[in-house]
């Protein structure tokens, strides 16, 4: 991608310099410096033949970069479904059960990733500008996007199809990791978080259950098994909250729990403004133990 950008930039600058030079010569030349026949030859060669050759060379030179990546047999399968307004993520691990996540995708460097893209409500679009192209996510259909990260880092993604009030607030991160670190992370995702030992967090776990949060959200190892909202099994290990719009901090958790539609217009999560501030904080403390 970088090499292609550099090539296009250099060629664009070169064409600009040539055109500017011809323009300078034209306005400084005396009248009659070139006859009609010479002018027609200049138009033919500089205005038709040369641009055709340059554009054809650019096309031929960039076609290999446009070739889609093929998914090999050991490709990591990642299911991503667009929701209003967040991302449901699932990892298909060979020989093991599927691992659920949300709003953040982790992949190993150097390994091909086969994204299976769908939507459950309206059309969304999965776009990772620094890593791969853009593919629409259409209800009732599964599209594919094959990508491969060549270096570790964080790649910002975004929904690129207007999908409702909070379309602009529907982002995600793709985190490319060293393969060994990714394997350790994947193994951690299979483990259920231990029961909280802190008194405030224990109170938060009780309030989470009493408020019916488990009807929408799942937490591995507990009775919470909802599928309407994001999976919370390892929510505290994520770097952002609300589909990439806020850092994962205690104040932001409290704010989102109390009034999610105020943070993300159109969000289907109900308001919990009836809860006492201490109770909302206790739930946030409990969620922070889920790493």
Short mmCIF file of C-alpha atoms in Angstrom, two decimals:
data_model
loop_
_atom_site.label_atom_id
_atom_site.label_comp_id
_atom_site.label_asym_id
_atom_site.label_seq_id
_atom_site.Cartn_x
_atom_site.Cartn_y
_atom_site.Cartn_z
CA UNK A 1 0.00 0.00 0.00
CA UNK A 2 2.81 2.43 0.88
CA UNK A 3 4.77 1.60 -2.30
CA UNK A 4 1.65 2.11 -4.41
CA UNK A 5 0.95 5.46 -2.75
CA UNK A 6 4.54 6.61 -3.33
CA UNK A 7 4.41 5.57 -6.99
CA UNK A 8 1.15 7.42 -7.62
CA UNK A 9 2.43 10.50 -5.78
CA UNK A 10 5.70 10.64 -7.73
CA UNK A 11 3.91 10.19 -11.07
CA UNK A 12 1.35 12.85 -10.16
CA UNK A 13 4.05 15.35 -9.23
CA UNK A 14 5.97 14.56 -12.43
CA UNK A 15 2.90 15.14 -14.60
CA UNK A 16 2.18 18.40 -12.78
CA UNK A 17 5.74 19.64 -13.36
CA UNK A 18 5.59 18.80 -17.07
CA UNK A 19 2.23 20.52 -17.54
CA UNK A 20 3.42 23.56 -15.57
CA UNK A 21 6.57 23.76 -17.71
CA UNK A 22 4.57 23.59 -20.95
CA UNK A 23 2.20 26.25 -19.64
CA UNK A 24 5.13 28.54 -18.73
CA UNK A 25 6.71 28.10 -22.16
CA UNK A 26 3.36 28.81 -23.86
CA UNK A 27 2.68 32.10 -22.08
CA UNK A 28 6.25 33.35 -22.49
CA UNK A 29 6.55 32.51 -26.18
CA UNK A 30 6.00 35.22 -28.75
CA UNK A 31 3.00 35.07 -31.02
CA UNK A 32 3.54 32.88 -34.09
CA UNK A 33 6.34 30.88 -32.43
CA UNK A 34 4.58 27.72 -33.56
CA UNK A 35 2.43 27.25 -36.66
CA UNK A 36 -0.93 25.47 -36.83
CA UNK A 37 0.57 22.18 -37.94
CA UNK A 38 3.13 22.20 -35.13
CA UNK A 39 0.41 23.03 -32.63
CA UNK A 40 -1.70 20.08 -33.77
CA UNK A 41 1.30 17.75 -33.45
CA UNK A 42 1.89 19.06 -29.91
CA UNK A 43 -1.75 18.45 -28.97
CA UNK A 44 -1.61 14.96 -30.46
CA UNK A 45 1.58 13.85 -28.73
CA UNK A 46 1.36 15.78 -25.45
CA UNK A 47 -2.42 15.65 -25.11
CA UNK A 48 -3.24 12.14 -26.35
CA UNK A 49 -0.29 9.82 -26.94
CA UNK A 50 1.82 10.68 -23.87
CA UNK A 51 -1.10 10.56 -21.35
CA UNK A 52 -2.22 7.25 -22.84
CA UNK A 53 1.25 5.75 -22.41
CA UNK A 54 1.62 7.10 -18.84
CA UNK A 55 -1.84 5.92 -17.72
CA UNK A 56 -1.35 2.51 -19.33
CA UNK A 57 1.99 2.12 -17.55
CA UNK A 58 0.42 3.10 -14.22
CA UNK A 59 -2.41 0.63 -14.75
CA UNK A 60 -0.07 -2.23 -15.62
CA UNK A 61 2.23 -1.39 -12.71
CA UNK A 62 -0.57 -1.26 -10.13
CA UNK A 63 -2.66 -4.26 -11.25
CA UNK A 64 -0.61 -6.73 -9.13
CA UNK A 65 -1.35 -4.64 -6.02
CA UNK A 66 -5.08 -4.87 -6.77
CA UNK A 67 -5.06 -8.67 -6.83
CA UNK A 68 -7.20 -9.96 -3.93
CA UNK A 69 -5.52 -12.01 -1.22
CA UNK A 70 -6.49 -15.68 -1.30
CA UNK A 71 -7.56 -17.38 1.91
CA UNK A 72 -5.33 -20.40 2.55
CA UNK A 73 -6.21 -23.48 4.59
CA UNK A 74 -4.83 -22.14 7.86
CA UNK A 75 -6.64 -18.79 7.57
CA UNK A 76 -8.20 -17.48 10.75
CA UNK A 77 -11.99 -17.32 10.36
CA UNK A 78 -13.58 -14.28 12.00
CA UNK A 79 -17.32 -13.62 11.86
CA UNK A 80 -18.32 -9.97 12.11
CA UNK A 81 -21.95 -8.87 12.15
CA UNK A 82 -23.04 -5.26 11.99
CA UNK A 83 -25.63 -4.17 14.53
CA UNK A 84 -27.17 -0.81 15.38
CA UNK A 85 -24.67 0.50 16.45
CA UNK A 86 -21.93 -1.97 17.33
CA UNK A 87 -20.03 -4.99 16.01
CA UNK A 88 -20.63 -8.61 16.97
CA UNK A 89 -17.35 -10.55 16.60
CA UNK A 90 -16.79 -14.31 16.67
CA UNK A 91 -13.63 -16.38 16.20
CA UNK A 92 -13.91 -19.84 14.66
CA UNK A 93 -11.13 -21.82 16.28
CA UNK A 94 -10.34 -25.17 14.60
CA UNK A 95 -11.21 -28.03 16.92
CA UNK A 96 -12.73 -25.72 19.52
CA UNK A 97 -15.84 -23.77 20.26
CA UNK A 98 -16.50 -20.34 18.83
CA UNK A 99 -15.22 -17.41 20.87
CA UNK A 100 -17.45 -14.34 21.15
CA UNK A 101 -16.30 -10.74 21.40
CA UNK A 102 -17.50 -7.29 20.38
CA UNK A 103 -16.31 -3.99 18.91
CA UNK A 104 -12.67 -5.06 18.69
CA UNK A 105 -10.90 -7.54 16.41
CA UNK A 106 -7.53 -9.08 17.21
CA UNK A 107 -5.51 -10.87 14.54
CA UNK A 108 -2.04 -12.43 14.30
CA UNK A 109 0.60 -10.72 12.18
CA UNK A 110 1.51 -12.59 9.00
CA UNK A 111 -1.51 -14.88 9.05
CA UNK A 112 -4.33 -14.61 6.55
CA UNK A 113 -7.67 -13.63 8.08
CA UNK A 114 -10.93 -14.58 6.39
CA UNK A 115 -13.64 -12.19 7.57
CA UNK A 116 -17.21 -13.44 7.12
CA UNK A 117 -19.39 -10.33 7.13
CA UNK A 118 -23.13 -10.08 7.74
CA UNK A 119 -25.76 -7.79 9.26
CA UNK A 120 -28.82 -8.45 11.39
CA UNK A 121 -30.84 -5.26 10.90
CA UNK A 122 -29.84 -2.79 8.15
CA UNK A 123 -26.98 -2.51 5.66
CA UNK A 124 -23.63 -1.69 7.24
CA UNK A 125 -20.16 -1.53 5.66
CA UNK A 126 -16.96 -2.99 7.11
CA UNK A 127 -13.96 -0.80 6.32
CA UNK A 128 -10.38 -0.91 7.61
CA UNK A 129 -8.61 1.80 5.55
CA UNK A 130 -5.09 0.95 6.70
CA UNK A 131 -5.42 -2.80 6.25
CA UNK A 132 -8.04 -3.85 3.72
CA UNK A 133 -10.83 -2.66 1.47
CA UNK A 134 -14.48 -1.94 2.09
CA UNK A 135 -17.22 -4.58 1.96
CA UNK A 136 -20.94 -4.11 2.55
CA UNK A 137 -22.71 -6.12 5.23
CA UNK A 138 -26.19 -7.03 4.00
CA UNK A 139 -28.96 -8.72 6.04
CA UNK A 140 -29.54 -12.28 4.88
CA UNK A 141 -26.22 -12.52 3.07
CA UNK A 142 -22.62 -13.32 4.06
CA UNK A 143 -19.83 -11.48 2.25
CA UNK A 144 -16.10 -12.14 2.59
CA UNK A 145 -13.03 -10.00 3.04
CA UNK A 146 -9.55 -11.53 3.16
CA UNK A 147 -6.79 -9.51 4.80
CA UNK A 148 -3.30 -9.96 6.24
CA UNK A 149 -1.38 -7.62 8.53
CA UNK A 150 2.36 -7.45 7.85
CA UNK A 151 3.26 -5.60 11.04
CA UNK A 152 1.92 -5.29 14.56
CA UNK A 153 -0.21 -2.27 15.35
CA UNK A 154 -3.67 -0.85 15.66
CA UNK A 155 -5.82 -0.28 12.58
CA UNK A 156 -8.88 1.92 12.91
CA UNK A 157 -12.06 0.66 11.31
CA UNK A 158 -15.38 2.34 10.65
CA UNK A 159 -18.86 1.61 9.34
CA UNK A 160 -18.91 3.18 5.88
CA UNK A 161 -22.62 2.86 5.10
CA UNK A 162 -25.19 5.15 6.74
CA UNK A 163 -27.09 2.90 9.13
CA UNK A 164 -28.95 5.25 11.45
CA UNK A 165 -28.56 7.98 14.04
CA UNK A 166 -25.23 6.78 15.43
CA UNK A 167 -23.65 5.69 12.17
CA UNK A 168 -20.71 8.05 12.78
CA UNK A 169 -20.29 6.56 16.27
CA UNK A 170 -19.82 3.00 15.01
CA UNK A 171 -16.09 2.41 14.91
CA UNK A 172 -13.81 -0.48 15.85
CA UNK A 173 -10.14 -1.34 16.21
CA UNK A 174 -8.27 -4.18 14.52
CA UNK A 175 -5.26 -5.01 16.68
CA UNK A 176 -2.52 -6.97 14.89
CA UNK A 177 -0.46 -8.95 17.38
CA UNK A 178 2.62 -11.12 17.40
CA UNK A 179 1.39 -14.69 16.68
CA UNK A 180 2.53 -16.00 20.08
CA UNK A 181 0.81 -13.11 21.87
CA UNK A 182 -2.34 -13.72 19.85
CA UNK A 183 -2.37 -17.40 20.80
CA UNK A 184 -2.09 -16.44 24.48
CA UNK A 185 -4.87 -13.90 24.10
CA UNK A 186 -7.10 -16.45 22.37
CA UNK A 187 -6.48 -18.96 25.17
CA UNK A 188 -7.45 -16.29 27.72
CA UNK A 189 -10.73 -15.70 25.88
CA UNK A 190 -11.72 -19.32 26.52
CA UNK A 191 -11.50 -18.84 30.28
CA UNK A 192 -14.35 -17.45 32.32
CA UNK A 193 -13.46 -14.53 34.57
CA UNK A 194 -13.20 -15.51 38.27
CA UNK A 195 -15.89 -14.39 40.67
CA UNK A 196 -15.17 -10.90 42.05
CA UNK A 197 -13.59 -10.73 45.50
CA UNK A 198 -14.09 -7.01 46.08
CA UNK A 199 -17.26 -6.21 48.04
CA UNK A 200 -18.34 -3.42 45.69
CA UNK A 201 -17.79 -5.63 42.62
CA UNK A 202 -19.74 -8.49 44.26
CA UNK A 203 -22.61 -6.07 44.87
CA UNK A 204 -22.33 -5.03 41.23
CA UNK A 205 -22.65 -8.65 40.09
CA UNK A 206 -25.86 -8.99 42.10
CA UNK A 207 -27.24 -5.75 40.68
CA UNK A 208 -26.29 -6.83 37.15
CA UNK A 209 -28.41 -9.95 37.60
CA UNK A 210 -31.28 -8.21 39.42
CA UNK A 211 -31.56 -5.47 36.79
CA UNK A 212 -31.98 -8.07 34.06
CA UNK A 213 -28.75 -7.17 32.24
CA UNK A 214 -28.17 -10.87 31.53
CA UNK A 215 -31.22 -10.86 29.27
CA UNK A 216 -29.26 -8.86 26.70
CA UNK A 217 -25.61 -9.55 27.55
CA UNK A 218 -23.66 -12.78 28.03
CA UNK A 219 -20.92 -13.38 30.59
CA UNK A 220 -19.15 -16.73 30.40
CA UNK A 221 -19.39 -18.77 33.59
CA UNK A 222 -22.54 -17.01 34.80
CA UNK A 223 -26.27 -17.25 34.19
CA UNK A 224 -26.10 -14.24 31.87
CA UNK A 225 -26.59 -15.57 28.34
CA UNK A 226 -28.25 -12.75 26.40
CA UNK A 227 -27.59 -12.34 22.70
CA UNK A 228 -29.24 -8.99 22.04
CA UNK A 229 -26.28 -6.85 23.08
CA UNK A 230 -22.49 -7.24 23.10
CA UNK A 231 -20.84 -10.12 24.93
CA UNK A 232 -19.38 -8.90 28.24
CA UNK A 233 -17.24 -11.93 29.11
CA UNK A 234 -14.00 -9.95 28.68
CA UNK A 235 -15.25 -6.40 28.35
CA UNK A 236 -12.57 -4.96 30.67
CA UNK A 237 -9.82 -6.23 28.35
CA UNK A 238 -11.08 -4.01 25.52
CA UNK A 239 -9.43 -0.67 24.99
CA UNK A 240 -12.59 1.25 24.14
CA UNK A 241 -16.27 1.43 25.01
CA UNK A 242 -19.38 2.01 22.91
CA UNK A 243 -17.88 0.71 19.63
CA UNK A 244 -14.67 2.71 19.68
CA UNK A 245 -16.09 6.07 20.79
CA UNK A 246 -14.74 6.32 24.37
CA UNK A 247 -11.78 4.99 26.37
CA UNK A 248 -12.59 2.11 28.73
CA UNK A 249 -12.67 4.02 32.03
CA UNK A 250 -14.85 3.82 35.14
CA UNK A 251 -16.58 7.20 34.54
CA UNK A 252 -17.37 6.24 30.96
CA UNK A 253 -18.77 2.87 32.05
CA UNK A 254 -20.99 4.58 34.60
CA UNK A 255 -22.14 7.10 32.02
CA UNK A 256 -22.97 4.43 29.46
CA UNK A 257 -24.80 2.20 31.96
CA UNK A 258 -26.97 5.03 33.23
CA UNK A 259 -28.02 6.47 29.88
CA UNK A 260 -26.66 4.76 26.78
CA UNK A 261 -29.02 6.57 24.33
CA UNK A 262 -27.63 9.91 25.54
CA UNK A 263 -24.12 8.76 24.62
CA UNK A 264 -25.12 6.95 21.44
CA UNK A 265 -28.42 8.21 19.94
CA UNK A 266 -30.62 5.39 18.73
CA UNK A 267 -28.95 2.76 20.92
CA UNK A 268 -31.41 0.05 21.96
CA UNK A 269 -30.04 -0.30 25.47
CA UNK A 270 -32.63 1.06 27.95
CA UNK A 271 -31.88 3.89 30.35
CA UNK A 272 -31.02 2.97 33.95
CA UNK A 273 -31.31 6.44 35.42
CA UNK A 274 -33.54 4.98 38.14
CA UNK A 275 -30.53 3.26 39.69
CA UNK A 276 -28.73 5.04 42.49
CA UNK A 277 -25.29 6.40 41.49
CA UNK A 278 -23.65 4.00 43.97
CA UNK A 279 -25.40 1.05 42.32
CA UNK A 280 -24.33 2.14 38.84
CA UNK A 281 -20.76 2.46 40.09
CA UNK A 282 -20.93 -1.02 41.62
CA UNK A 283 -22.01 -2.51 38.26
CA UNK A 284 -19.15 -0.67 36.56
CA UNK A 285 -16.69 -2.05 39.13
CA UNK A 286 -18.00 -5.54 38.45
CA UNK A 287 -17.58 -5.16 34.68
CA UNK A 288 -14.01 -3.99 35.27
CA UNK A 289 -13.19 -7.40 36.75
CA UNK A 290 -14.14 -9.15 33.51
CA UNK A 291 -10.73 -9.32 31.80
#
